[in-house]
Coordinates of C-alpha atoms in Angstrom, one line a residue:
M1 CA 41.1 110.8 86.0
S2 CA 44.2 111.4 88.3
S3 CA 45.9 108.3 86.8
Y4 CA 46.4 110.2 83.6
L5 CA 48.5 112.8 85.4
E6 CA 50.1 111.1 88.4
K7 CA 53.0 109.7 86.3
H8 CA 54.2 113.3 86.0
G9 CA 53.5 114.4 89.5
I10 CA 50.5 116.6 88.6
E11 CA 48.1 116.8 91.5
G12 CA 45.0 118.7 92.2
A13 CA 44.1 119.6 88.6
G14 CA 40.4 119.5 87.7
P15 CA 38.1 118.9 86.1
V16 CA 40.1 116.6 83.8
H17 CA 38.5 115.5 80.5
A18 CA 40.1 112.5 78.9
N19 CA 39.8 111.5 75.2
L20 CA 36.7 113.5 74.4
P21 CA 35.3 113.1 70.9
A22 CA 35.1 116.0 68.5
P23 CA 31.4 117.0 69.3
C24 CA 32.2 117.2 73.0
L25 CA 35.3 119.3 72.4
Y26 CA 33.3 121.6 70.2
E27 CA 30.9 122.2 73.1
H28 CA 33.8 123.1 75.4
I29 CA 35.3 125.4 72.7
I30 CA 32.1 127.4 72.2
R31 CA 31.3 127.5 76.0
G32 CA 34.9 128.6 76.8
K33 CA 34.9 131.2 73.9
E34 CA 38.1 129.6 72.6
G35 CA 36.9 130.0 69.0
L36 CA 34.1 130.8 66.5
L37 CA 32.0 128.3 64.6
A38 CA 32.5 128.9 60.8
P39 CA 30.1 128.0 58.0
G40 CA 30.3 124.3 57.2
G41 CA 31.3 123.3 60.7
A42 CA 35.0 124.2 61.0
V43 CA 36.1 126.1 64.2
A44 CA 38.2 129.3 63.8
V45 CA 40.8 130.2 66.5
R46 CA 43.4 132.8 67.0
T47 CA 46.9 132.4 68.5
D48 CA 48.3 135.9 68.3
P49 CA 50.7 137.4 69.3
H50 CA 52.5 134.2 68.3
T51 CA 51.3 133.1 64.9
G52 CA 54.4 131.0 64.0
R53 CA 57.0 128.9 65.6
S54 CA 59.4 130.4 68.1
P55 CA 62.7 128.7 67.3
R56 CA 64.7 130.8 69.6
D57 CA 62.6 129.5 72.5
K58 CA 63.1 125.8 71.9
Y59 CA 65.5 123.8 74.2
I60 CA 66.7 120.3 74.8
V61 CA 67.3 119.2 78.3
D62 CA 71.1 118.6 78.6
D63 CA 71.6 115.2 80.2
P64 CA 74.7 112.9 80.2
S65 CA 72.7 110.2 78.5
V66 CA 72.0 112.5 75.4
H67 CA 74.8 115.1 75.5
D68 CA 77.2 113.5 73.1
R69 CA 74.5 112.6 70.6
I70 CA 72.9 116.0 70.1
W71 CA 73.7 118.5 67.3
W72 CA 74.2 121.4 69.7
G73 CA 74.1 125.0 68.3
T74 CA 71.6 127.6 67.2
V75 CA 69.1 124.8 66.4
N76 CA 69.4 122.7 69.5
R77 CA 70.0 124.9 72.6
P78 CA 70.8 123.1 75.9
L79 CA 68.8 123.7 79.1
P80 CA 70.4 122.4 82.3
R81 CA 68.4 119.7 84.1
E82 CA 68.0 121.9 87.2
K83 CA 66.4 124.7 85.1
F84 CA 64.0 122.3 83.6
E85 CA 63.1 120.9 86.9
G86 CA 62.5 124.4 88.3
I87 CA 60.1 125.2 85.5
F88 CA 58.3 121.9 85.7
R89 CA 57.9 122.2 89.5
R90 CA 56.2 125.6 89.2
L91 CA 54.1 124.4 86.3
R92 CA 52.8 121.5 88.4
Q93 CA 51.8 124.0 91.1
Y94 CA 50.2 126.2 88.6
L95 CA 47.9 123.4 87.4
A96 CA 46.2 122.9 90.7
G97 CA 42.5 123.4 90.2
R98 CA 42.8 124.1 86.5
E99 CA 40.7 122.4 83.8
L100 CA 42.7 120.0 81.6
F101 CA 42.0 118.1 78.4
I102 CA 43.9 114.9 77.5
Q103 CA 44.1 113.0 74.3
D104 CA 45.8 109.6 74.0
C105 CA 47.1 109.3 70.5
Q106 CA 49.7 107.4 68.6
V107 CA 52.5 108.4 66.2
G108 CA 53.3 106.2 63.2
A109 CA 50.8 104.3 60.8
G110 CA 51.0 100.6 60.2
V111 CA 50.9 97.5 62.3
G112 CA 53.7 97.4 64.9
K113 CA 54.9 101.0 64.1
R114 CA 52.7 103.0 66.4
L115 CA 54.3 104.7 69.4
P116 CA 52.0 106.0 72.2
L117 CA 51.6 109.7 72.6
R118 CA 49.8 111.6 75.3
I119 CA 48.9 115.3 74.8
I120 CA 47.7 117.3 77.8
T121 CA 46.3 120.8 77.1
E122 CA 44.5 123.5 79.0
T123 CA 42.2 124.3 76.0
A124 CA 39.7 122.2 74.2
W125 CA 40.7 123.3 70.7
H126 CA 44.3 122.1 71.2
S127 CA 42.9 118.8 72.3
L128 CA 40.9 118.8 69.1
L129 CA 44.1 119.6 67.2
A130 CA 45.8 116.6 68.8
R131 CA 42.9 114.4 67.8
S132 CA 43.0 115.7 64.3
L133 CA 46.7 115.5 63.7
Y134 CA 47.6 112.2 65.3
L135 CA 46.4 108.6 65.1
P136 CA 43.9 106.9 67.4
P137 CA 45.4 104.3 69.7
E138 CA 45.3 100.7 68.4
Q139 CA 43.7 99.6 71.7
P140 CA 41.1 101.5 73.8
P141 CA 43.1 103.9 76.0
A142 CA 43.6 103.0 79.7
G143 CA 43.9 105.4 82.5
N144 CA 47.4 104.1 83.4
M145 CA 48.6 104.0 79.8
D146 CA 52.4 104.3 79.8
A147 CA 52.8 106.9 77.0
V148 CA 56.1 106.8 75.2
L149 CA 56.0 110.5 74.7
T150 CA 54.0 113.1 76.7
V151 CA 53.3 116.7 75.7
L152 CA 52.2 119.2 78.4
H153 CA 50.9 122.3 76.6
I154 CA 49.9 125.2 78.9
P155 CA 50.0 128.5 77.0
S156 CA 48.9 130.6 79.9
F157 CA 52.0 129.6 82.0
L158 CA 55.0 131.8 81.3
A159 CA 58.7 131.3 82.0
D160 CA 60.7 133.8 84.0
P161 CA 63.9 134.4 81.9
A162 CA 65.8 135.8 84.9
V163 CA 65.2 132.6 86.9
D164 CA 64.8 130.0 84.2
G165 CA 67.6 130.9 81.8
T166 CA 65.2 131.2 78.8
S167 CA 65.3 133.8 76.1
S168 CA 61.7 135.0 76.8
D169 CA 58.6 133.9 78.6
V170 CA 57.9 131.4 75.8
F171 CA 59.4 127.9 76.1
I172 CA 59.4 124.7 74.2
I173 CA 61.5 122.2 76.2
I174 CA 62.1 118.7 75.0
D175 CA 63.3 116.2 77.6
L176 CA 64.6 113.2 75.5
T177 CA 65.6 111.2 78.6
E178 CA 62.1 111.3 80.2
K179 CA 60.3 111.6 76.9
L180 CA 58.4 114.7 78.0
I181 CA 57.7 118.0 76.2
L182 CA 56.7 121.2 78.0
I183 CA 55.2 124.1 76.1
G184 CA 54.2 127.4 77.5
G185 CA 53.6 131.0 76.5
T186 CA 52.4 130.3 73.0
R187 CA 49.1 129.0 71.6
Y188 CA 50.4 128.4 68.1
G189 CA 49.4 124.8 67.3
G190 CA 52.5 124.1 65.2
E191 CA 54.6 124.0 68.4
I192 CA 52.9 120.8 69.4
K193 CA 53.3 119.2 66.0
K194 CA 56.9 120.1 65.5
S195 CA 58.1 119.3 69.0
V196 CA 56.7 115.8 68.6
F197 CA 58.4 115.5 65.3
T198 CA 61.7 116.7 66.8
A199 CA 61.4 113.9 69.4
M200 CA 60.7 111.3 66.7
N201 CA 63.8 112.6 64.8
Y202 CA 65.8 111.4 67.9
L203 CA 64.0 108.3 68.8
L204 CA 63.4 106.6 65.4
P205 CA 66.9 106.6 64.0
R206 CA 68.6 105.6 67.2
E207 CA 66.1 103.0 68.5
R208 CA 64.7 101.5 65.3
R209 CA 67.0 102.6 62.4
I210 CA 64.0 104.3 60.8
L211 CA 64.6 107.4 58.8
P212 CA 62.2 110.2 59.8
M213 CA 61.6 112.6 57.0
H214 CA 60.0 116.1 56.6
C215 CA 58.2 115.2 53.5
S216 CA 54.8 114.4 52.0
A217 CA 54.1 111.1 50.2
T218 CA 51.7 109.9 47.5
A219 CA 51.0 106.6 45.7
G220 CA 50.0 106.1 42.1
R221 CA 47.3 103.8 40.8
H222 CA 49.8 100.8 40.8
G223 CA 51.2 101.6 44.2
D224 CA 54.3 103.5 43.0
V225 CA 55.3 105.8 45.9
A226 CA 56.7 109.3 45.5
I227 CA 58.0 111.5 48.4
F228 CA 58.4 115.3 48.5
F229 CA 60.9 116.9 50.7
G230 CA 60.5 120.6 51.4
L231 CA 60.1 123.3 53.9
S232 CA 57.0 125.3 54.6
G233 CA 55.9 127.3 51.5
T234 CA 57.6 125.1 48.9
G235 CA 54.4 123.3 48.0
K236 CA 54.8 120.0 49.9
T237 CA 51.2 119.8 51.0
T238 CA 49.8 121.3 47.8
L239 CA 51.6 119.0 45.5
S240 CA 50.7 115.9 47.6
A241 CA 47.0 116.7 47.3
D242 CA 46.9 115.4 43.8
P243 CA 43.6 114.0 42.5
E244 CA 45.5 111.7 40.2
R245 CA 47.3 110.0 43.1
H246 CA 46.5 108.7 46.6
L247 CA 47.7 110.7 49.6
I248 CA 49.8 108.8 52.2
G249 CA 50.5 111.9 54.2
D250 CA 51.3 115.6 53.8
D251 CA 54.2 116.4 56.1
E252 CA 56.0 113.8 58.2
H253 CA 56.9 110.2 57.4
G254 CA 59.2 107.3 58.4
W255 CA 61.1 105.0 56.0
D256 CA 61.9 101.5 57.3
D257 CA 62.7 98.1 55.8
A258 CA 59.0 97.7 54.7
G259 CA 58.6 101.1 53.0
I260 CA 57.0 104.5 53.8
F261 CA 54.6 105.2 56.6
N262 CA 52.9 108.4 57.8
L263 CA 53.9 109.6 61.3
E264 CA 50.6 111.5 61.6
G265 CA 47.0 111.0 61.0
G266 CA 46.1 114.4 59.8
C267 CA 47.2 117.5 57.9
Y268 CA 48.3 121.0 59.0
A269 CA 48.1 122.9 55.7
K270 CA 49.1 126.4 55.0
I271 CA 46.0 128.0 53.4
I272 CA 46.7 131.7 52.8
R273 CA 45.1 132.5 49.4
L274 CA 44.0 128.9 49.0
S275 CA 42.5 128.3 45.6
R276 CA 39.3 126.3 45.1
E277 CA 40.2 125.7 41.5
L278 CA 43.9 124.7 41.9
E279 CA 43.6 123.0 45.3
P280 CA 40.0 121.7 45.5
E281 CA 40.8 118.8 48.0
I282 CA 42.4 121.1 50.6
Y283 CA 39.8 123.8 50.0
A284 CA 37.0 121.5 50.7
C285 CA 38.5 120.5 54.1
T286 CA 38.4 124.1 55.3
S287 CA 34.6 124.0 55.7
R288 CA 34.1 120.6 57.4
F289 CA 33.1 119.7 60.9
G290 CA 36.2 118.8 62.8
A291 CA 38.6 121.1 60.9
I292 CA 40.4 123.9 62.8
L293 CA 41.1 127.2 61.0
E294 CA 44.1 128.8 62.8
N295 CA 44.5 132.6 62.5
V296 CA 42.2 132.7 59.4
A297 CA 40.2 136.0 59.0
I298 CA 36.5 135.5 60.0
D299 CA 33.8 138.1 60.4
E300 CA 32.4 137.8 63.9
D301 CA 28.9 138.9 62.8
T302 CA 28.4 137.0 59.5
R303 CA 31.0 134.3 60.2
I304 CA 32.2 134.6 56.6
V305 CA 35.7 133.3 56.2
D306 CA 38.3 135.2 54.0
L307 CA 41.2 132.9 53.1
D308 CA 42.9 135.8 51.2
D309 CA 43.1 138.0 54.3
A310 CA 46.6 138.1 55.8
A311 CA 45.9 140.7 58.4
V312 CA 46.8 138.4 61.3
T313 CA 49.5 136.5 59.5
E314 CA 50.6 135.0 56.2
N315 CA 50.9 131.7 58.1
T316 CA 47.2 130.8 58.2
R317 CA 46.6 127.1 58.8
A318 CA 43.9 124.4 58.5
A319 CA 44.2 121.3 60.6
Y320 CA 42.0 118.3 59.7
P321 CA 42.1 114.5 59.7
L322 CA 43.7 112.8 56.8
E323 CA 40.4 111.0 56.0
F324 CA 39.0 114.3 54.9
I325 CA 41.0 114.0 51.7
P326 CA 38.9 111.7 49.4
N327 CA 41.9 109.8 47.9
A328 CA 43.8 109.3 51.1
V329 CA 45.4 105.9 51.7
P330 CA 43.5 104.5 54.8
A331 CA 46.6 102.5 56.0
G332 CA 48.8 105.6 55.8
A333 CA 51.7 103.5 54.4
G334 CA 53.2 102.5 51.1
D335 CA 56.0 100.7 49.3
H336 CA 59.6 102.0 49.1
P337 CA 59.6 105.2 47.0
K338 CA 60.2 105.0 43.3
N339 CA 60.8 108.8 43.0
I340 CA 62.2 111.4 45.5
F341 CA 61.5 115.0 44.8
M342 CA 63.3 117.8 46.7
L343 CA 61.3 121.0 46.5
T344 CA 62.8 124.4 46.7
C345 CA 61.3 127.9 46.4
D346 CA 64.2 129.6 44.7
A347 CA 63.8 133.4 45.3
F348 CA 66.7 134.1 42.9
G349 CA 65.1 132.4 39.9
V350 CA 68.3 130.5 39.2
L351 CA 67.4 126.8 39.6
P352 CA 65.5 124.9 36.9
P353 CA 61.8 124.1 37.3
I354 CA 62.9 120.4 37.3
S355 CA 66.2 118.6 37.1
R356 CA 67.4 115.0 37.5
L357 CA 69.9 114.4 40.3
T358 CA 72.6 111.8 40.8
T359 CA 72.8 110.1 44.2
G360 CA 75.7 112.4 45.1
Q361 CA 73.7 115.5 44.0
A362 CA 70.7 114.3 46.0
M363 CA 72.8 114.0 49.1
Y364 CA 74.3 117.5 48.5
H365 CA 70.8 119.1 48.1
F366 CA 69.4 117.1 50.9
L367 CA 72.1 118.4 53.3
S368 CA 71.9 121.9 51.9
G369 CA 68.1 122.2 52.1
Y370 CA 67.9 125.4 50.1
T371 CA 64.7 127.3 49.8
A372 CA 63.2 130.8 50.3
R373 CA 61.5 131.1 53.7
V374 CA 58.0 132.6 53.3
A375 CA 57.2 135.4 55.6
G376 CA 55.1 134.5 58.6
T377 CA 56.1 130.9 59.1
E378 CA 58.3 131.9 62.1
D379 CA 57.9 134.8 64.5
G380 CA 60.2 137.7 63.6
M381 CA 60.6 136.9 59.9
A382 CA 60.9 139.8 57.4
K383 CA 58.0 140.4 55.1
E384 CA 60.1 139.7 52.0
P385 CA 61.2 136.1 51.1
Q386 CA 64.7 135.3 52.3
A387 CA 67.0 132.7 50.8
V388 CA 68.0 130.2 53.6
F389 CA 69.6 126.8 54.0
S390 CA 68.0 124.2 56.3
A391 CA 69.7 120.9 56.5
C392 CA 67.6 117.9 55.4
F393 CA 64.8 120.3 54.6
G394 CA 64.0 120.4 58.3
A395 CA 67.0 121.6 60.4
P396 CA 64.9 123.1 63.2
F397 CA 63.6 119.6 64.0
L398 CA 66.9 117.6 63.9
P399 CA 68.4 116.7 67.3
L400 CA 71.1 114.6 65.6
H401 CA 73.7 115.9 63.2
P402 CA 72.3 116.1 59.6
S403 CA 74.9 113.6 58.4
A404 CA 73.2 110.9 60.4
Y405 CA 70.0 111.4 58.4
A406 CA 71.8 111.8 55.1
E407 CA 73.6 108.5 55.7
L408 CA 70.3 106.7 56.3
L409 CA 68.8 108.3 53.2
K410 CA 71.7 107.3 50.9
E411 CA 71.6 103.8 52.3
K412 CA 67.9 103.5 51.4
I413 CA 68.3 105.1 47.9
D414 CA 71.1 102.8 47.0
R415 CA 69.2 99.7 48.3
H416 CA 65.9 100.5 46.6
G417 CA 67.0 102.5 43.5
A418 CA 64.8 105.6 43.9
G419 CA 65.1 108.3 41.2
C420 CA 65.9 111.7 42.6
W421 CA 64.7 115.1 41.3
L422 CA 65.2 118.8 42.3
V423 CA 62.0 120.9 41.7
N424 CA 61.9 124.7 41.9
T425 CA 58.5 126.0 42.9
G426 CA 59.8 129.5 43.1
W427 CA 60.6 132.1 40.5
S428 CA 61.5 131.9 36.8
G429 CA 62.8 134.6 34.4
G430 CA 64.3 136.6 37.3
G431 CA 64.2 136.8 41.1
A432 CA 61.4 137.7 43.4
G433 CA 60.0 141.1 42.3
I434 CA 61.3 140.7 38.7
G435 CA 60.4 137.2 37.5
R436 CA 57.2 135.3 38.0
R437 CA 56.3 132.5 40.4
I438 CA 56.2 129.2 38.5
P439 CA 52.4 128.3 38.2
I440 CA 51.4 125.3 40.3
D441 CA 49.8 123.6 37.3
Q442 CA 53.1 123.7 35.4
T443 CA 54.9 122.2 38.4
R444 CA 52.3 119.4 38.6
A445 CA 52.8 118.7 34.9
L446 CA 56.6 118.4 35.3
I447 CA 56.2 116.1 38.3
H448 CA 53.7 113.9 36.5
A449 CA 56.1 113.7 33.6
A450 CA 58.8 112.4 35.9
L451 CA 56.4 110.0 37.7
D452 CA 55.0 108.6 34.4
G453 CA 58.4 108.0 32.9
N454 CA 57.9 110.6 30.1
L455 CA 61.2 112.2 31.1
D456 CA 63.0 108.9 30.7
H457 CA 63.0 109.3 26.9
V458 CA 64.1 112.9 26.4
R459 CA 67.5 114.5 26.1
F460 CA 69.0 116.3 29.1
V461 CA 71.6 119.1 29.1
R462 CA 73.9 120.0 32.0
E463 CA 73.9 123.5 33.2
P464 CA 77.3 125.0 34.1
F465 CA 76.9 126.3 37.6
F466 CA 75.4 123.4 39.6
G467 CA 75.9 120.6 37.2
L468 CA 72.2 119.9 37.1
R469 CA 70.7 117.8 34.3
I470 CA 67.8 119.7 32.7
P471 CA 65.3 118.1 30.2
V472 CA 65.2 119.9 26.9
E473 CA 61.5 119.2 26.5
C474 CA 58.5 118.1 28.5
P475 CA 54.9 117.4 27.3
G476 CA 52.7 120.4 27.9
I477 CA 55.5 122.7 29.1
P478 CA 56.9 125.7 27.1
A479 CA 60.5 124.7 26.3
G480 CA 61.6 128.3 27.1
I481 CA 61.2 127.8 30.9
L482 CA 63.0 124.5 31.3
N483 CA 66.4 126.0 31.2
P484 CA 66.3 129.0 33.6
R485 CA 68.9 131.0 31.7
D486 CA 66.7 130.9 28.6
A487 CA 63.8 132.5 30.7
W488 CA 65.9 135.5 31.7
A489 CA 65.9 138.5 29.3
D490 CA 69.3 139.6 30.7
K491 CA 71.6 136.6 30.3
Q492 CA 74.6 138.3 32.0
S493 CA 72.5 139.2 35.0
Y494 CA 71.5 135.5 35.2
D495 CA 75.1 134.4 35.1
R496 CA 76.0 136.8 37.9
T497 CA 73.1 135.7 40.0
A498 CA 73.8 132.0 39.4
R499 CA 77.4 132.5 40.5
D500 CA 76.3 134.3 43.6
L501 CA 73.9 131.5 44.5
A502 CA 76.5 128.8 43.9
D503 CA 78.9 130.7 46.3
R504 CA 76.1 130.7 48.9
F505 CA 75.8 126.9 48.5
R506 CA 79.5 126.4 48.9
N507 CA 79.8 128.6 51.9
N508 CA 76.9 126.9 53.6
F509 CA 78.2 123.4 52.9
N510 CA 81.6 124.2 54.6
Q511 CA 79.9 123.1 57.9
F512 CA 79.8 119.5 56.6
G513 CA 83.5 119.3 55.6
G514 CA 84.9 115.9 56.5
M515 CA 81.5 114.5 57.4
V516 CA 80.1 113.5 54.0
P517 CA 81.3 110.9 51.4
P518 CA 83.5 111.9 48.5
E519 CA 80.7 111.4 45.9
T520 CA 78.7 114.1 47.7
V521 CA 81.7 116.5 47.9
A522 CA 82.3 116.0 44.2
E523 CA 78.9 117.5 43.5
F524 CA 79.8 120.9 44.9
P525 CA 78.5 123.7 42.5
R526 CA 81.1 124.9 40.1

């Protein structure tokens, strides 16, 4: 199996297991005491102390070939080439005599859109994760397969900050020149998923003029496609698991001249307090053979799983192949979207449950990426929700400046005439702690009304702070919640809070001054 490793100068590792199927990986997981077998056949694993992403430990190798293209700053931190080579040299030495698992996968559904991906791990459960989240190769894997992108994931290997110039002993380093990702010091599975997505956010726009998107996607009975932008905790996965529509994918997609296609072959759903009644499709996946339950509470004696227990983290996850969802689209692709929904979890209770956007407003809210970060998604987050802005609803994964993605999105909206909507899945009648979280069934009803065209024939009113157009009625929805000011008992308090949030939007958007078209600037909140 040395041919799988020799490209990267890894010598002396062994035994090496390449492309093992799920049953074989299960045997290694149990023998190696990496996890517990849960009722129904899922495997439960723990990743503490790191139960979320470590954004302060992510770096991009600073090379002349990429330097002028990268959006450097707090999101993309440079690591000198010599520091990267030093870490990689010690890592190769560390792997001598160590057992490794390899999965050859592909990123991107659809004929001619798949990019080879090789994931090398030191644990069997991470190899199962790779097999669950990504697509199988179009051709049987070969030992000398020239992978476009390689991930080397070795959690037991730690960086030395004093020597390596890192912030801690955890590191996620992306070498865009060599198309190589090194991950160490953390077992959290989301680091593999999001580092690959980061690389795709660099490769696809530049090399193929494809827009990569942090969104879920569904198709209606007649093939009409809808996409849902949103950060973790906004309902992107939940709203895409809709029994009345077909699931294209729950998190990461590309948009090219032919339409939408899934970048992945699986789901990585947040499942804390998952409801069997409200989310039956996802709930069923948590007890199937081949699924991975990450940081979910499980009794070691009875093996009973408690999805409501957040003792380890609020950021509990289930990873499973897309085919586990009964109404998934086998091809993982669809037409150009007819509707685009931008999801936000508004902790202030200011934004309407649904509002129609002009193209300029859509660009404004896409670049703003406002939401409330839910505790536990990242290490170090506070327990209470915090209002944040994340450009393109995925700033941590954008190597290029956000304006590059916004320009591509506007081009595609203009060409294909997609309708755009802003949907608040957060609070109504007051902020967090005062108002109430908008029920998921009401959000689904609002989205269905937009998808079915029922909102095309109702009157809209424009609210004064953001210029958003709000429907005055919607079938099955109490009229009192559609306009957020009506839902607040204290109208003056609402006005003060809305002005404050509008100021936050304006202050955040100053970073894009001079880099966006006039029609977007014209949509600044009043």
